[in-house]
């Protein structure tokens, strides 16, 4: 168990999930939030926005610690490294597709990673080593070492790729064109050790993710499908359906910490939750927005966060839960 996981005192149930509502919102963005990431072992959250800002939050105190502007390059995707104030991010200016290793502590670039020739649409860091993986509309997936400017490996894909390491950093998945290819992180040059089908959905892959225990994975696609698979056998367990998204948007979904629920945005801006066990919708929150929010469950806690033109923290409203009223 990680350092954070012992903090969940209430077990996440359908009733608690249905009670969740926005507890706090940051409205000071001048553009849409394009990406966000939680640090695995600290209480930090980082966001990237179309207003060309990278913002660091301490979730424990619900404060914004730092705002750094990337006016020259713009910012699209952002991920924490193992170090809580160092991030890797992709640019959004359309002319320089380098990835950048940035120290938020002193606003210094530590390294540039040059290799992609079109927009980077997927970024995932390995928890085990200083490796990370990026997928681009240039139809390549590049493997990197944080200590080197040149990529360590290249995989060619046919279509928009979605990539992710599992929590242990032992395998990574590359999804495109209706299939998920599974690679051994240490022997990826041998090609995929398994290929899983998502039942004929060949629309653009958006995000691929593993559950914390590595047993499940999900893939979202542009047509508004969220596929949940057994990550060992490749069996398609469920497909949830939301409104499709445009090619400029990304449909994001996230497993709850114990893998019992999946939450997702939708092309109409709404947020949905499903029970992995039953495959049925467990909760939904409607929105007047017209684009899908970015959405991430906070590690080991009863909270998820959504980003649209504002950043919202969702927590259970315990007053709605009969069984918990009056408990100290």
Short mmCIF file of C-alpha atoms in Angstrom, two decimals:
data_model
loop_
_atom_site.label_atom_id
_atom_site.label_comp_id
_atom_site.label_asym_id
_atom_site.label_seq_id
_atom_site.Cartn_x
_atom_site.Cartn_y
_atom_site.Cartn_z
CA UNK A 1 0.00 0.00 0.00
CA UNK A 2 1.21 3.51 -0.77
CA UNK A 3 1.69 6.23 1.80
CA UNK A 4 -1.60 7.87 0.87
CA UNK A 5 -3.88 4.86 0.73
CA UNK A 6 -4.38 4.39 4.45
CA UNK A 7 -6.13 7.76 4.65
CA UNK A 8 -9.46 6.54 3.25
CA UNK A 9 -11.59 5.89 6.29
CA UNK A 10 -14.93 5.61 4.51
CA UNK A 11 -15.17 2.86 1.92
CA UNK A 12 -16.28 4.30 -1.42
CA UNK A 13 -19.81 3.01 -2.04
CA UNK A 14 -22.42 3.86 -4.63
CA UNK A 15 -24.27 5.91 -2.00
CA UNK A 16 -21.17 7.99 -1.19
CA UNK A 17 -20.40 8.42 -4.89
CA UNK A 18 -23.94 9.69 -5.57
CA UNK A 19 -23.59 12.23 -2.75
CA UNK A 20 -20.46 13.79 -4.27
CA UNK A 21 -20.65 17.44 -5.23
CA UNK A 22 -18.32 20.37 -5.84
CA UNK A 23 -16.73 21.39 -2.53
CA UNK A 24 -14.36 24.00 -3.92
CA UNK A 25 -13.75 25.72 -7.25
CA UNK A 26 -10.92 27.85 -8.63
CA UNK A 27 -12.40 30.21 -11.22
CA UNK A 28 -9.35 32.32 -12.07
CA UNK A 29 -8.49 30.60 -15.38
CA UNK A 30 -8.58 32.52 -18.66
CA UNK A 31 -8.89 29.41 -20.81
CA UNK A 32 -9.81 25.74 -20.63
CA UNK A 33 -7.81 23.34 -18.49
CA UNK A 34 -6.23 20.90 -20.95
CA UNK A 35 -4.54 18.50 -18.53
CA UNK A 36 -3.86 17.79 -14.86
CA UNK A 37 -1.97 15.29 -12.75
CA UNK A 38 -1.78 14.26 -9.10
CA UNK A 39 1.58 13.52 -7.56
CA UNK A 40 1.59 9.94 -6.29
CA UNK A 41 3.05 10.46 -2.82
CA UNK A 42 2.51 14.14 -1.97
CA UNK A 43 -0.72 16.16 -1.85
CA UNK A 44 0.16 18.15 -4.98
CA UNK A 45 -1.91 18.64 -8.11
CA UNK A 46 -0.64 20.30 -11.29
CA UNK A 47 -2.81 21.76 -14.07
CA UNK A 48 -2.13 23.01 -17.59
CA UNK A 49 -4.44 25.48 -19.26
CA UNK A 50 -5.07 27.13 -22.63
CA UNK A 51 -4.26 30.43 -20.89
CA UNK A 52 -0.62 29.19 -21.14
CA UNK A 53 -0.29 28.66 -17.40
CA UNK A 54 0.98 25.74 -15.32
CA UNK A 55 -0.41 25.84 -11.79
CA UNK A 56 0.65 23.90 -8.72
CA UNK A 57 -1.90 23.23 -5.95
CA UNK A 58 -1.65 21.71 -2.51
CA UNK A 59 -4.83 19.67 -2.28
CA UNK A 60 -4.50 19.23 1.50
CA UNK A 61 -4.77 22.97 2.12
CA UNK A 62 -6.77 23.71 -1.07
CA UNK A 63 -4.36 26.45 -2.11
CA UNK A 64 -2.63 27.40 -5.33
CA UNK A 65 1.08 27.44 -4.48
CA UNK A 66 2.47 28.66 -7.78
CA UNK A 67 1.53 29.81 -11.27
CA UNK A 68 4.12 29.60 -14.03
CA UNK A 69 3.43 31.00 -17.48
CA UNK A 70 4.64 29.27 -20.64
CA UNK A 71 3.83 32.08 -23.06
CA UNK A 72 6.44 31.15 -25.64
CA UNK A 73 5.50 27.49 -26.05
CA UNK A 74 2.00 27.23 -24.62
CA UNK A 75 1.19 24.12 -22.61
CA UNK A 76 -1.05 21.16 -23.39
CA UNK A 77 -0.28 17.98 -21.41
CA UNK A 78 1.47 17.98 -18.04
CA UNK A 79 2.73 15.14 -15.80
CA UNK A 80 4.60 15.02 -12.51
CA UNK A 81 7.96 13.30 -12.34
CA UNK A 82 8.63 11.39 -9.09
CA UNK A 83 9.83 14.75 -7.72
CA UNK A 84 6.81 16.75 -6.49
CA UNK A 85 7.88 20.08 -7.99
CA UNK A 86 9.27 18.84 -11.31
CA UNK A 87 6.98 18.26 -14.29
CA UNK A 88 7.19 17.26 -17.94
CA UNK A 89 4.90 19.08 -20.33
CA UNK A 90 4.06 19.29 -24.02
CA UNK A 91 3.67 22.57 -25.88
CA UNK A 92 0.69 23.99 -27.73
CA UNK A 93 2.11 26.52 -30.14
CA UNK A 94 2.03 24.37 -33.26
CA UNK A 95 5.68 24.92 -34.21
CA UNK A 96 7.82 23.35 -31.47
CA UNK A 97 6.74 19.87 -30.37
CA UNK A 98 9.57 19.38 -27.86
CA UNK A 99 8.68 18.07 -24.43
CA UNK A 100 10.10 20.03 -21.50
CA UNK A 101 11.32 19.04 -18.05
CA UNK A 102 10.53 22.02 -15.82
CA UNK A 103 11.37 22.73 -12.20
CA UNK A 104 8.36 24.55 -10.72
CA UNK A 105 10.47 25.34 -7.66
CA UNK A 106 12.65 27.86 -9.49
CA UNK A 107 10.95 28.00 -12.93
CA UNK A 108 13.95 26.50 -14.75
CA UNK A 109 14.01 24.20 -17.75
CA UNK A 110 16.14 21.19 -16.87
CA UNK A 111 15.95 19.45 -20.26
CA UNK A 112 14.26 19.50 -23.67
CA UNK A 113 13.17 16.29 -25.38
CA UNK A 114 13.13 16.71 -29.16
CA UNK A 115 11.70 14.08 -31.48
CA UNK A 116 8.01 14.62 -32.27
CA UNK A 117 6.89 16.50 -35.39
CA UNK A 118 3.21 16.98 -34.58
CA UNK A 119 1.04 17.56 -31.51
CA UNK A 120 1.73 15.26 -28.56
CA UNK A 121 -1.60 13.73 -27.48
CA UNK A 122 -0.45 11.26 -24.82
CA UNK A 123 2.14 11.40 -22.04
CA UNK A 124 2.81 8.86 -19.29
CA UNK A 125 5.58 8.52 -16.73
CA UNK A 126 7.01 5.28 -15.40
CA UNK A 127 6.85 4.98 -11.61
CA UNK A 128 9.82 2.62 -11.43
CA UNK A 129 12.56 4.33 -13.41
CA UNK A 130 13.22 7.73 -14.90
CA UNK A 131 11.45 6.74 -18.11
CA UNK A 132 8.43 8.20 -19.81
CA UNK A 133 6.48 7.63 -22.99
CA UNK A 134 4.79 10.03 -25.41
CA UNK A 135 2.40 9.53 -28.32
CA UNK A 136 1.86 12.04 -31.10
CA UNK A 137 -0.30 12.77 -34.13
CA UNK A 138 2.93 12.23 -36.10
CA UNK A 139 2.05 8.53 -35.66
CA UNK A 140 4.95 7.68 -33.41
CA UNK A 141 5.23 6.66 -29.79
CA UNK A 142 8.60 7.65 -28.32
CA UNK A 143 10.28 6.21 -25.24
CA UNK A 144 12.45 8.54 -23.20
CA UNK A 145 14.86 8.63 -20.29
CA UNK A 146 14.53 11.85 -18.26
CA UNK A 147 18.33 12.14 -18.21
CA UNK A 148 18.77 12.16 -22.01
CA UNK A 149 17.54 14.59 -24.68
CA UNK A 150 17.22 12.01 -27.45
CA UNK A 151 14.54 9.34 -27.39
CA UNK A 152 15.55 5.81 -26.41
CA UNK A 153 13.04 4.01 -28.59
CA UNK A 154 10.43 4.56 -31.29
CA UNK A 155 7.23 2.68 -32.14
CA UNK A 156 5.29 3.47 -35.30
CA UNK A 157 1.49 3.48 -35.05
CA UNK A 158 -1.38 3.77 -37.54
CA UNK A 159 -3.52 6.51 -36.08
CA UNK A 160 -3.77 8.70 -33.00
CA UNK A 161 -2.08 6.82 -30.12
CA UNK A 162 -3.02 6.64 -26.44
CA UNK A 163 -0.25 5.40 -24.13
CA UNK A 164 0.14 4.53 -20.46
CA UNK A 165 2.38 2.67 -18.05
CA UNK A 166 0.80 0.47 -15.41
CA UNK A 167 1.23 1.57 -11.76
CA UNK A 168 4.26 -0.69 -11.28
CA UNK A 169 5.98 0.61 -14.40
CA UNK A 170 6.53 -2.93 -15.70
CA UNK A 171 4.31 -2.83 -18.76
CA UNK A 172 2.92 -0.11 -20.97
CA UNK A 173 -0.06 -0.03 -23.31
CA UNK A 174 -0.31 1.63 -26.71
CA UNK A 175 -3.83 1.93 -28.12
CA UNK A 176 -4.93 2.91 -31.63
CA UNK A 177 -7.31 1.70 -34.31
CA UNK A 178 -9.50 -0.49 -32.12
CA UNK A 179 -6.71 -2.42 -30.40
CA UNK A 180 -4.56 -2.11 -27.28
CA UNK A 181 -1.00 -3.40 -27.63
CA UNK A 182 0.74 -4.51 -24.44
CA UNK A 183 4.51 -4.13 -24.12
CA UNK A 184 7.04 -5.27 -21.55
CA UNK A 185 8.74 -2.00 -20.52
CA UNK A 186 12.15 -3.71 -20.38
CA UNK A 187 11.85 -5.59 -23.70
CA UNK A 188 9.57 -3.39 -25.79
CA UNK A 189 11.79 -3.73 -28.88
CA UNK A 190 10.50 -7.32 -29.17
CA UNK A 191 7.07 -5.92 -30.00
CA UNK A 192 3.80 -6.39 -28.11
CA UNK A 193 3.44 -9.50 -25.95
CA UNK A 194 -0.35 -9.25 -26.27
CA UNK A 195 -2.93 -7.41 -28.41
CA UNK A 196 -6.45 -6.78 -27.07
CA UNK A 197 -9.46 -5.87 -29.19
CA UNK A 198 -12.09 -3.38 -28.04
CA UNK A 199 -14.89 -4.89 -30.09
CA UNK A 200 -14.68 -3.05 -33.38
CA UNK A 201 -14.55 0.52 -32.08
CA UNK A 202 -11.96 1.97 -34.46
CA UNK A 203 -12.59 5.64 -33.68
CA UNK A 204 -9.59 7.62 -32.40
CA UNK A 205 -8.12 6.41 -29.12
CA UNK A 206 -8.16 9.20 -26.51
CA UNK A 207 -6.82 7.87 -23.18
CA UNK A 208 -5.75 4.47 -21.92
CA UNK A 209 -5.34 3.87 -18.16
CA UNK A 210 -4.68 1.05 -15.70
CA UNK A 211 -6.39 0.63 -12.34
CA UNK A 212 -4.10 0.97 -9.30
CA UNK A 213 -3.88 -2.79 -8.79
CA UNK A 214 -3.12 -3.29 -12.50
CA UNK A 215 -5.96 -5.78 -13.02
CA UNK A 216 -8.17 -3.53 -15.11
CA UNK A 217 -7.62 -1.06 -17.88
CA UNK A 218 -9.82 1.42 -19.70
CA UNK A 219 -9.72 2.99 -23.13
CA UNK A 220 -11.78 6.00 -24.19
CA UNK A 221 -12.45 6.85 -27.83
CA UNK A 222 -13.62 9.86 -29.80
CA UNK A 223 -17.01 8.23 -30.49
CA UNK A 224 -17.81 8.49 -26.76
CA UNK A 225 -17.06 4.91 -25.70
CA UNK A 226 -15.27 3.92 -22.49
CA UNK A 227 -14.10 0.31 -22.70
CA UNK A 228 -13.11 -1.54 -19.53
CA UNK A 229 -10.94 -4.64 -19.95
CA UNK A 230 -9.29 -7.30 -17.83
CA UNK A 231 -5.66 -6.28 -18.31
CA UNK A 232 -4.30 -9.84 -17.97
CA UNK A 233 -6.71 -11.71 -20.23
CA UNK A 234 -7.75 -8.83 -22.46
CA UNK A 235 -11.44 -9.64 -21.97
CA UNK A 236 -13.75 -6.71 -22.69
CA UNK A 237 -15.80 -6.43 -19.46
CA UNK A 238 -17.98 -3.38 -20.20
CA UNK A 239 -18.43 -0.52 -22.61
CA UNK A 240 -19.99 2.69 -21.31
CA UNK A 241 -21.34 5.26 -23.72
CA UNK A 242 -21.33 9.06 -23.50
CA UNK A 243 -21.66 11.83 -26.08
CA UNK A 244 -18.88 11.81 -28.72
CA UNK A 245 -16.10 14.39 -28.56
CA UNK A 246 -14.50 16.54 -31.25
CA UNK A 247 -11.03 15.77 -32.58
CA UNK A 248 -9.72 18.81 -30.68
CA UNK A 249 -11.05 17.50 -27.34
CA UNK A 250 -9.99 14.50 -25.29
CA UNK A 251 -12.44 12.20 -23.55
CA UNK A 252 -10.85 11.45 -20.19
CA UNK A 253 -11.89 8.78 -17.69
CA UNK A 254 -10.40 7.62 -14.40
CA UNK A 255 -10.64 4.61 -12.07
CA UNK A 256 -11.47 5.22 -8.43
CA UNK A 257 -8.53 4.22 -6.17
CA UNK A 258 -9.73 0.67 -5.49
CA UNK A 259 -10.91 0.15 -9.07
CA UNK A 260 -14.60 -0.29 -8.21
CA UNK A 261 -15.87 2.69 -10.21
CA UNK A 262 -15.02 4.54 -13.41
CA UNK A 263 -15.71 8.26 -13.74
CA UNK A 264 -15.68 10.01 -17.08
CA UNK A 265 -16.38 13.24 -18.87
CA UNK A 266 -18.66 13.40 -21.89
CA UNK A 267 -18.91 15.36 -25.15
CA UNK A 268 -21.76 17.38 -23.59
CA UNK A 269 -19.62 18.38 -20.58
CA UNK A 270 -21.41 16.09 -18.11
CA UNK A 271 -19.68 13.73 -15.67
CA UNK A 272 -20.73 10.09 -15.29
CA UNK A 273 -19.79 7.25 -12.94
CA UNK A 274 -20.29 3.52 -13.44
CA UNK A 275 -19.88 0.48 -11.23
CA UNK A 276 -17.24 -1.81 -12.71
CA UNK A 277 -18.90 -4.84 -11.08
CA UNK A 278 -22.39 -4.33 -12.44
CA UNK A 279 -21.44 -2.31 -15.52
CA UNK A 280 -24.35 0.03 -14.70
CA UNK A 281 -24.37 3.80 -14.33
CA UNK A 282 -23.95 4.72 -10.65
CA UNK A 283 -24.19 8.52 -10.80
CA UNK A 284 -24.23 11.47 -13.18
CA UNK A 285 -23.77 15.21 -12.89
CA UNK A 286 -25.13 17.34 -15.73
CA UNK A 287 -23.39 20.41 -17.07
CA UNK A 288 -24.07 23.35 -19.36
CA UNK A 289 -20.57 23.00 -20.81
CA UNK A 290 -20.13 21.80 -24.39
CA UNK A 291 -16.74 20.10 -24.07
CA UNK A 292 -15.63 17.18 -21.93
CA UNK A 293 -13.87 18.13 -18.69
CA UNK A 294 -10.51 16.63 -17.84
CA UNK A 295 -11.12 14.36 -14.86
CA UNK A 296 -8.88 12.59 -12.34
CA UNK A 297 -9.51 10.73 -9.14
CA UNK A 298 -7.24 11.85 -6.28
CA UNK A 299 -4.93 9.01 -5.17
CA UNK A 300 -6.23 7.22 -2.09
CA UNK A 301 -8.95 9.68 -1.21
CA UNK A 302 -12.68 10.29 -1.54
CA UNK A 303 -12.24 13.07 -4.04
CA UNK A 304 -12.08 13.63 -7.75
CA UNK A 305 -11.20 16.77 -9.66
CA UNK A 306 -12.57 18.13 -12.93
CA UNK A 307 -11.10 20.82 -15.12
CA UNK A 308 -13.02 22.87 -17.69
CA UNK A 309 -12.77 26.66 -17.71
CA UNK A 310 -12.51 26.23 -13.94
CA UNK A 311 -11.00 23.69 -11.55
CA UNK A 312 -13.45 21.87 -9.28
CA UNK A 313 -12.83 19.52 -6.34
CA UNK A 314 -15.64 16.99 -5.79
CA UNK A 315 -16.19 15.50 -2.34
CA UNK A 316 -19.00 13.54 -0.63
CA UNK A 317 -21.72 15.56 1.06
CA UNK A 318 -22.01 13.44 4.18
CA UNK A 319 -25.19 15.21 5.27
CA UNK A 320 -26.94 13.39 2.40
CA UNK A 321 -25.97 10.01 3.81
CA UNK A 322 -28.44 8.81 6.41
CA UNK A 323 -26.06 6.31 7.96
CA UNK A 324 -23.33 8.89 8.65
CA UNK A 325 -25.40 11.74 10.08
CA UNK A 326 -24.50 12.51 13.68
CA UNK A 327 -21.35 10.38 13.64
CA UNK A 328 -18.34 12.03 15.20
#
